[in-house]
Coordinates of C-alpha atoms and ligand atoms in Angstrom, one line a residue:
X1 CA -82.9 19.9 -0.2
X2 CA -80.8 19.2 2.9
X3 CA -78.8 21.9 4.4
X4 CA -75.4 22.1 2.6
X5 CA -72.4 20.9 4.6
X6 CA -69.3 23.4 4.5
X7 CA -66.3 21.8 6.1
X8 CA -63.3 24.2 6.5
X9 CA -59.9 22.6 7.2
X10 CA -57.5 24.7 9.2
X11 CA -58.0 27.9 11.3
X12 CA -55.3 30.2 10.1
X13 CA -55.7 33.5 8.2
X14 CA -57.4 31.8 5.2
X15 CA -59.7 29.1 7.0
X16 CA -60.6 31.4 10.0
X17 CA -61.5 34.5 7.8
X18 CA -63.8 32.2 5.8
X19 CA -65.4 31.0 8.9
X20 CA -65.8 34.5 10.7
X21 CA -67.1 36.2 7.4
X22 CA -69.6 33.3 6.8
X23 CA -71.1 33.6 10.1
X24 CA -71.5 37.3 9.8
X25 CA -73.2 37.2 6.5
X26 CA -75.1 33.9 6.9
X27 CA -78.5 33.4 8.5
X28 CA -79.1 30.5 11.1
X29 CA -79.5 27.1 9.6
X30 CA -78.6 28.4 5.9
X31 CA -75.7 25.8 6.1
X32 CA -74.0 23.4 8.3
X33 CA -70.4 24.8 8.7
X34 CA -67.9 23.0 10.7
X35 CA -64.3 24.4 11.2
X36 CA -61.5 21.8 12.0
X37 CA -58.2 22.7 13.3
X38 CA -55.2 21.0 14.8
X39 CA -55.3 23.1 18.2
X40 CA -58.2 24.9 19.8
X41 CA -56.5 28.2 19.4
X42 CA -55.6 30.2 16.3
X43 CA -52.1 31.7 16.2
X44 CA -50.9 34.8 14.4
X45 CA -48.3 33.2 12.1
X46 CA -47.1 36.6 11.0
X47 CA -45.8 37.1 14.7
X48 CA -44.3 34.0 15.4
X49 CA -40.5 35.1 14.7
X50 CA -41.1 37.2 18.0
X51 CA -41.8 34.3 20.5
X52 CA -39.3 32.3 18.4
X53 CA -36.5 34.7 19.8
X54 CA -38.2 35.2 23.1
X55 CA -39.2 38.8 22.7
X56 CA -42.8 38.1 23.1
X57 CA -44.8 35.6 25.1
X58 CA -46.3 32.9 22.9
X59 CA -49.7 33.3 24.6
X60 CA -49.9 36.9 23.2
X61 CA -49.5 35.3 19.8
X62 CA -52.8 33.1 20.0
X63 CA -56.5 33.1 20.7
X64 CA -59.1 30.5 21.5
X65 CA -60.9 29.7 18.3
X66 CA -64.3 29.5 19.9
X67 CA -63.7 33.0 21.3
X68 CA -64.3 34.2 17.7
X69 CA -67.0 32.0 16.7
X70 CA -70.8 32.2 17.1
X71 CA -71.0 28.3 17.7
X72 CA -74.7 28.3 16.6
X73 CA -73.5 29.3 13.1
X74 CA -70.2 27.7 12.7
X75 CA -69.3 24.6 14.9
X76 CA -65.7 23.9 15.9
X77 CA -63.8 20.4 16.0
X78 CA -60.4 20.3 17.4
X79 CA -58.8 17.6 15.3
X80 CA -55.8 16.8 13.1
X81 CA -56.8 16.1 9.5
X82 CA -54.7 13.1 8.1
X83 CA -56.3 12.6 4.6
X84 CA -58.6 14.2 2.2
X85 CA -60.5 11.4 0.3
X86 CA -61.7 13.9 -2.4
X87 CA -63.5 11.2 -4.4
X88 CA -65.7 10.3 -1.5
X89 CA -66.0 13.9 -0.5
X90 CA -64.7 12.8 3.0
X91 CA -62.0 14.0 5.4
X92 CA -60.2 11.7 7.8
X93 CA -59.0 12.9 11.2
X94 CA -56.3 11.5 13.3
X95 CA -58.8 10.3 15.8
X96 CA -60.3 7.9 13.1
X97 CA -63.4 10.0 12.7
X98 CA -64.7 10.7 9.2
X99 CA -66.1 13.9 8.1
X100 CA -68.5 14.2 4.9
X101 CA -68.8 17.6 3.1
X102 CA -70.7 19.1 0.3
X103 CA -68.2 22.0 0.1
X104 CA -64.6 21.7 1.2
X105 CA -62.3 24.6 2.1
X106 CA -58.6 23.7 2.7
X107 CA -56.7 26.2 4.6
X108 CA -54.0 24.0 6.2
X109 CA -51.1 26.4 5.6
X110 CA -47.6 25.4 4.6
X111 CA -44.7 23.3 5.8
X112 CA -40.9 24.2 5.5
X113 CA -39.4 23.6 2.0
X114 CA -36.2 21.7 2.6
X115 CA -35.2 21.3 -1.1
X116 CA -33.9 17.7 -0.2
X117 CA -31.2 19.2 1.8
X118 CA -29.6 16.6 4.0
X119 CA -30.3 16.9 7.7
X120 CA -32.6 19.8 7.7
X121 CA -35.6 17.9 8.7
X122 CA -33.7 16.2 11.5
X123 CA -31.6 19.0 12.9
X124 CA -32.9 22.4 12.1
X125 CA -35.8 24.2 14.0
X126 CA -38.5 26.0 11.8
X127 CA -40.8 28.7 12.7
X128 CA -44.2 27.4 12.0
X129 CA -46.4 27.1 15.2
X130 CA -46.7 28.1 18.9
X131 CA -45.2 24.7 19.7
X132 CA -42.2 25.1 17.4
X133 CA -41.4 28.6 18.4
X134 CA -41.7 27.6 22.3
X135 CA -39.1 24.9 21.5
X136 CA -36.8 27.5 19.7
X137 CA -37.1 30.0 22.6
X138 CA -36.4 27.2 25.1
X139 CA -33.5 25.8 23.1
X140 CA -31.7 29.1 22.9
X141 CA -32.1 29.8 26.6
X142 CA -30.7 26.1 27.3
X143 CA -27.7 27.0 25.1
X144 CA -26.9 29.9 27.0
X145 CA -27.1 27.9 30.3
X146 CA -25.2 25.2 29.0
X147 CA -22.5 27.4 27.6
X148 CA -21.7 28.6 31.2
X149 CA -20.9 25.0 32.2
X150 CA -19.2 23.8 29.0
X151 CA -17.8 26.8 27.3
X152 CA -18.4 25.5 23.7
X153 CA -18.5 28.5 21.3
X154 CA -21.1 26.5 19.0
X155 CA -23.5 26.9 21.9
X156 CA -23.5 30.6 21.4
X157 CA -23.5 30.4 17.5
X158 CA -27.0 30.8 16.0
X159 CA -27.5 30.0 12.4
X160 CA -30.5 31.2 10.5
X161 CA -30.6 29.5 7.0
X162 CA -32.5 31.6 4.2
X163 CA -32.7 35.5 4.3
X164 CA -36.2 35.9 3.1
X165 CA -38.7 37.9 5.0
X166 CA -38.9 35.2 7.9
X167 CA -35.2 35.1 8.3
X168 CA -34.7 38.7 8.3
X169 CA -37.6 39.3 10.8
X170 CA -36.3 36.4 13.0
X171 CA -32.6 37.8 13.1
X172 CA -34.0 41.2 13.9
X173 CA -35.8 39.7 17.2
X174 CA -32.8 37.5 18.0
X175 CA -30.3 40.2 17.9
X176 CA -32.6 42.4 20.3
X177 CA -32.8 39.4 22.7
X178 CA -29.0 38.6 22.9
X179 CA -28.2 41.3 25.1
X180 CA -30.8 40.3 27.7
X181 CA -29.8 36.7 27.6
X182 CA -26.1 37.9 28.0
X183 CA -27.2 39.7 31.1
X184 CA -29.4 36.8 32.5
X185 CA -26.6 34.1 31.9
X186 CA -23.4 36.6 32.7
X187 CA -22.1 36.0 29.0
X188 CA -19.7 38.3 27.3
X189 CA -21.9 39.6 24.3
X190 CA -18.8 39.6 22.0
X191 CA -18.9 35.7 22.3
X192 CA -22.5 35.3 20.7
X193 CA -22.4 34.9 16.9
X194 CA -25.6 35.2 14.8
X195 CA -25.2 34.1 11.0
X196 CA -27.9 34.5 8.5
X197 CA -27.0 32.5 5.4
X198 CA -28.5 33.1 2.0
X199 CA -28.3 31.2 -1.2
X200 CA -29.1 34.2 -3.5
X201 CA -26.6 37.0 -4.4
X202 CA -28.6 39.2 -2.0
X203 CA -30.8 39.0 1.1
X204 CA -34.5 39.4 0.5
X205 CA -34.1 38.6 -3.2
X206 CA -36.3 40.6 -5.6
X207 CA -37.1 43.2 -2.9
X208 CA -36.2 47.1 -3.4
X209 CA -32.4 47.2 -3.2
X210 CA -32.3 50.5 -1.2
X211 CA -34.6 48.9 1.5
X212 CA -32.3 45.8 1.5
X213 CA -29.2 47.7 2.1
X214 CA -31.0 49.6 4.8
X215 CA -32.0 46.2 6.4
X216 CA -28.5 44.8 6.2
X217 CA -26.9 47.9 7.7
X218 CA -29.3 47.9 10.7
X219 CA -29.0 44.2 11.3
X220 CA -25.2 44.2 10.8
X221 CA -25.0 46.9 13.4
X222 CA -27.1 44.8 15.7
X223 CA -24.5 41.9 15.4
X224 CA -25.8 39.7 12.7
X225 CA -23.3 38.4 10.1
X226 CA -24.6 37.9 6.7
X227 CA -23.2 35.3 4.3
X228 CA -24.8 35.6 0.9
X229 CA -24.3 33.8 -2.3
X230 CA -23.7 30.8 -0.1
X231 CA -26.2 27.8 -0.1
X232 CA -26.6 25.8 2.9
X233 CA -25.7 22.2 1.5
X234 CA -26.1 20.0 4.6
X235 CA -27.3 20.3 8.2
X236 CA -25.6 18.1 10.6
X237 CA -26.0 17.7 14.5
X238 CA -22.7 19.8 14.7
X239 CA -23.9 22.8 12.5
X240 CA -24.1 23.4 8.8
X241 CA -22.0 22.8 5.6
X242 CA -22.1 25.4 3.0
X243 CA -21.9 24.7 -0.8
X244 CA -18.2 26.3 -0.8
X245 CA -17.3 23.7 1.8
X246 CA -17.1 25.9 4.8
X247 CA -18.4 24.2 8.0
X248 CA -19.9 26.3 10.8
X249 CA -20.4 24.8 14.2
X250 CA -23.4 25.6 15.8
X251 CA -26.0 24.2 18.3
X252 CA -28.8 26.0 16.8
X253 CA -30.0 26.2 13.1
X254 CA -33.2 27.8 12.4
X255 CA -34.4 26.9 8.7
X256 CA -36.2 29.9 7.2
X257 CA -35.3 28.9 3.6
X258 CA -38.9 28.9 2.3
X259 CA -42.3 27.1 2.5
X260 CA -44.3 24.7 0.6
X261 CA -48.1 23.7 0.6
X262 CA -49.3 21.3 3.5
X263 CA -48.4 17.7 2.1
X264 CA -52.1 16.5 2.8
X265 CA -52.9 18.4 -0.3
X266 CA -50.4 16.4 -2.4
X267 CA -51.3 13.1 -0.8
X268 CA -55.0 13.6 -1.6
X269 CA -53.9 13.6 -5.4
X270 CA -54.4 17.2 -6.3
X271 CA -51.9 18.3 -9.1
X272 CA -49.4 20.7 -7.1
X273 CA -46.3 22.9 -7.7
X274 CA -44.2 23.1 -4.4
X275 CA -47.3 21.7 -2.5
X276 CA -49.6 24.4 -3.9
X277 CA -52.6 23.9 -6.1
X278 CA -53.0 26.4 -9.1
X279 CA -56.6 27.3 -8.3
X280 CA -59.2 28.8 -10.7
X281 CA -60.5 32.3 -10.3
X282 CA -62.8 31.1 -7.6
X283 CA -60.2 29.4 -5.7
X284 CA -61.4 25.8 -6.6
X285 CA -58.9 22.9 -7.4
X286 CA -59.1 22.1 -11.0
X287 CA -61.6 19.2 -11.6
X288 CA -63.3 19.6 -8.4
X289 CA -65.8 22.4 -8.1
X290 CA -66.7 21.7 -4.6
X291 CA -63.0 21.9 -3.3
X292 CA -61.7 25.5 -2.3
X293 CA -58.2 26.3 -1.1
X294 CA -57.4 29.3 0.5
X295 CA -53.9 30.7 1.9
X296 CA -50.5 29.1 1.4
X297 CA -51.9 26.0 -0.2
X298 CA -53.3 28.1 -3.3
X299 CA -51.2 29.1 -6.1
X300 CA -52.3 32.0 -8.2
X301 CA -50.6 33.7 -10.8
X302 CA -49.8 37.4 -11.0
X303 CA -50.7 38.5 -14.5
X304 CA -48.3 41.5 -14.5
X305 CA -45.1 39.3 -13.6
X306 CA -46.5 36.1 -14.9
X307 CA -45.1 34.5 -11.6
X308 CA -47.0 33.1 -8.5
X309 CA -47.8 35.6 -5.9
X310 CA -45.7 34.7 -2.9
X311 CA -47.9 33.0 -0.3
X312 CA -48.8 35.7 2.4
X313 CA -51.3 36.3 5.2
X314 CA -52.5 39.4 3.2
X315 CA -53.6 37.2 0.4
X316 CA -54.8 34.5 2.6
X317 CA -57.2 37.0 4.4
X318 CA -58.5 38.4 1.3
X319 CA -59.1 35.0 -0.1
X320 CA -61.1 34.0 2.9
X321 CA -63.3 37.2 2.4
X322 CA -64.0 36.4 -1.1
X323 CA -64.6 32.7 -0.4
X324 CA -67.1 33.3 2.4
X325 CA -69.2 35.4 -0.1
X326 CA -69.0 32.9 -2.9
X327 CA -69.9 30.0 -0.5
X328 CA -73.0 31.9 0.5
X329 CA -73.7 32.7 -3.2
X330 CA -73.6 28.8 -3.8
X331 CA -75.8 28.1 -0.9
X332 CA -78.3 30.8 -2.0
X333 CA -78.3 30.1 -5.8
X334 CA -76.3 33.3 -6.7
X335 CA -73.2 34.2 -8.8
X336 CA -69.8 33.8 -7.5
X337 CA -67.2 36.6 -7.8
X338 CA -63.5 35.8 -8.9
X339 CA -60.6 36.5 -6.5
X340 CA -58.8 39.5 -7.3
X341 CA -55.8 40.0 -5.0
X342 CA -55.3 43.7 -3.8
X343 CA -51.5 44.0 -2.8
X344 CA -51.1 46.8 -0.5
X345 CA -47.5 46.5 0.1
X346 CA -44.8 44.7 2.3
X347 CA -43.6 45.8 5.5
X348 CA -41.0 43.8 7.5
X349 CA -39.7 44.2 11.1
X350 CA -36.0 44.5 11.9
X351 CA -36.6 44.2 15.7
X352 CA -37.6 46.9 18.0
X353 CA -38.4 50.4 16.6
X354 CA -36.9 49.3 13.2
X355 CA -38.5 48.0 9.9
X356 CA -38.4 48.4 6.2
X357 CA -41.6 48.6 4.0
X358 CA -42.8 49.3 0.4
X359 CA -46.5 50.5 0.5
X360 CA -47.7 51.4 -3.0
X361 CA -44.4 52.9 -4.4
X362 CA -43.5 54.6 -1.1
X363 CA -40.6 53.3 0.7
X364 CA -40.7 53.3 4.5
X365 CA -37.6 53.0 7.0
X366 CA -36.9 53.0 10.6
X367 CA -39.6 54.0 13.1
X368 CA -41.9 55.1 10.4
X369 CA -41.9 51.6 9.0
X370 CA -42.0 50.0 12.5
X371 CA -45.2 52.0 13.2
X372 CA -46.5 51.0 10.1
X373 CA -45.9 47.2 10.8
X374 CA -47.7 47.6 14.2
X375 CA -50.7 49.2 12.3
X376 CA -50.9 46.4 10.0
X377 CA -50.4 43.6 12.6
X378 CA -53.2 45.5 14.8
X379 CA -55.5 45.8 11.7
X380 CA -55.3 42.1 10.9
X381 CA -56.5 41.4 14.5
X382 CA -59.5 43.8 13.9
X383 CA -60.4 41.9 10.5
X384 CA -60.3 38.4 12.3
X385 CA -61.9 39.3 15.6
X386 CA -63.1 43.0 15.7
X387 CA -62.5 45.3 18.6
X388 CA -62.5 42.7 21.3
X389 CA -59.5 40.7 19.8
X390 CA -57.6 44.1 19.2
X391 CA -58.2 44.9 23.0
X392 CA -56.9 41.5 24.1
X393 CA -53.7 41.4 21.9
X394 CA -53.0 44.8 20.7
X395 CA -49.5 45.8 19.7
X396 CA -48.4 49.0 21.4
Ligands
LIG1 P1 -51.8 29.3 8.6 O1 -52.1 30.6 8.9 O2 -50.4 28.9 8.7 O3 -52.7 28.4 9.3 C1 -52.8 27.1 9.1 C2 -53.7 26.3 10.0 O4 -54.0 25.0 9.8 C3 -53.1 26.4 11.4 O5 -54.1 26.8 12.4 C4 -52.6 24.8 11.7 O6 -52.8 24.6 13.1 C5 -53.9 24.2 10.8 N1 -53.4 22.8 10.6 C6 -52.1 22.6 9.7 N2 -52.0 21.3 9.6 C7 -53.3 20.7 10.1 C8 -53.7 19.5 10.1 N3 -53.3 18.4 9.6 N4 -55.0 19.3 10.8 C9 -55.8 20.4 11.4 N5 -55.2 21.6 11.2 C10 -54.0 21.8 10.8 N6 -47.5 37.4 5.7 C11 -47.9 38.6 5.5 O7 -48.8 38.9 4.5 N7 -47.4 39.6 6.2 C12 -46.5 39.4 7.3 O8 -46.0 40.2 7.9 C13 -46.1 38.0 7.3 N8 -45.2 37.8 8.2 C14 -44.6 36.3 8.5 C15 -43.9 36.2 9.4 C16 -43.6 34.8 9.7 C17 -42.4 34.5 10.9 C18 -44.1 33.7 9.0 C19 -43.6 32.3 9.2 C20 -44.8 34.0 8.0 C21 -45.3 35.3 7.8 N9 -46.1 35.7 6.7 C22 -46.6 36.9 6.5 C23 -46.7 34.6 6.0 C24 -48.1 34.2 6.4 O9 -48.0 33.8 7.8 C25 -48.7 32.9 5.7 O10 -48.7 33.2 4.3 C26 -50.0 32.7 6.3 O11 -50.1 32.5 7.6 C27 -50.9 31.7 5.5 O12 -52.0 31.6 6.0 P2 -52.9 30.1 5.8 O13 -54.3 30.4 6.3 O14 -52.7 29.5 4.6 O15 -52.2 29.2 7.0
LIG2 P1 -39.0 32.8 1.1 O1 -39.1 31.6 0.2 O2 -39.6 34.0 0.9 O3 -37.2 33.0 1.6 C1 -36.4 31.9 1.9 C2 -35.0 32.4 1.3 O4 -34.2 31.3 1.6 C3 -34.7 32.9 -0.1 O5 -34.1 34.0 0.0 C4 -33.9 31.8 -0.6 O6 -33.0 32.1 -1.6 C5 -33.1 31.1 0.6 N1 -32.6 29.7 0.5 C6 -33.3 28.8 -0.1 N2 -32.4 27.7 -0.2 C7 -31.4 28.0 0.4 C8 -30.2 27.4 1.0 N3 -29.9 26.0 0.5 N4 -29.1 28.2 1.7 C9 -29.5 29.3 2.1 N5 -30.5 29.9 1.7 C10 -31.5 29.4 1.0 O7 -39.5 32.1 2.6 P2 -39.7 32.9 3.8 O8 -38.9 33.9 4.1 O9 -40.0 31.7 4.9 O10 -41.3 33.5 3.6 C11 -42.4 32.6 3.3 C12 -43.4 33.5 2.7 O11 -44.1 34.4 3.8 C13 -43.0 34.6 1.7 O12 -44.1 34.6 0.9 C14 -42.9 35.8 2.3 O13 -43.2 36.9 1.6 C15 -43.9 35.6 3.6 N6 -43.4 36.5 4.8 C16 -43.9 37.9 4.7 C17 -43.3 38.5 5.7 C18 -43.7 40.1 5.7 O14 -44.4 40.6 4.9 N7 -43.3 40.8 6.6 C19 -42.4 38.0 6.8 C20 -42.2 36.8 6.6 C21 -42.7 36.0 5.7

């Protein structure tokens, strides 16, 4: 039998973890493994709120993919996937090249969910890649510079739509950056407004109420104004229109109102819910035993709550670990093991030295939670790239 071709799409947490674990466990020439990614670097999606606000250099949030690979075991191709032809077992790249596979791993991450809200796609920024966060950071600086020339208050009004974890972490960073920007551009800090607008009756809906209150107190003190129970209805070049009719003028709207699976999955004809495929216990797409989905594109149900697990890096990494073992089992004719998530908790940053977290049933606040967040971030570096990646990118 010829060497099985394993094609991994996307070098995010799920895809990259599958690749690095495969290369660790696989012998040379056991399988022909090819990892394809849009960029020749992996970025740490979970850190992107920091470079978006300008509190961290974007380069600190990425690493060259080939730095993490033994290319004699896992080859890498820089390329953008445009189509998955599942019935032909082929993948089409933007370059026109077609790649054939015996086993396909889809780890293409997510896209912003805009719920059809008018104007969001056209006028709002989103935190989703190195390129997108560079653009947000540059735009914010430009607004400060422009304010000095034009004195229009909307240039200093920043709207963050959605107070889930991404929104909360971003306003935490932004409120840390504002004093620096005010100093740099000679702007009176009292003129800067940061609004975090949330449709649900509370920020971080579903999270522990005590921790939510703590987060709101910390962030309010740092200058964030929350508007809860107030869905954004429209985004325009001038700002946002809320469901109650209020208009807020702003030159910067960052949409953090949720995510859906990469649209390539839906376009390939897989059945999806918010762009995610309800995978079987081995992370396979129904009806396609050779197609595996990891990360934000995979939907798995939490049996305890009967609701989908939220898409997280924590789960994507664990799926990559499980899938690497299962692919190897397939190649060697062994038994696959079902994927069982082990949710260790959730810790969210509120900016420098502040965070909230729920680890097991233990609530963490303030500097303890912030320390835990750094430990988690450094741990994920270790899991993906060992000590050498930790040494290059460690968060102190
Ligand atoms: P990603 O890590 O997003 O990677 C997708 C990869 O696919 C990327 O490399 C991308 O370049 C590539 N790609 C996309 N389209 C194409 C294409 N057409 N062709 C080729 N390549 C393509 N989760 C946590 O568990 N803990 C946290 O603290 C946390 N913090 C977060 C903070 C922020 C600001 C954000 C935005 C998310 C956070 N999350 C967190 C969620 C977490 O980042 C995602 O769930 C996780 O990144 C999903 O992993 P993934 O492998 O599915 O996709
Ligand atoms: P989310 O879906 O978790 O939150 C989006 C928020 O936007 C929700 O609170 C929702 O009610 C609100 N919203 C939706 N429509 C709106 C509207 N029209 N107007 C105003 N608000 C609206 O999305 P996210 O925060 O981007 O997170 C995506 C995933 O990444 C989640 O699974 C999350 O758990 C994970 N994440 C985890 C961390 C962490 O663990 N520290 C950090 C960031 C993201």
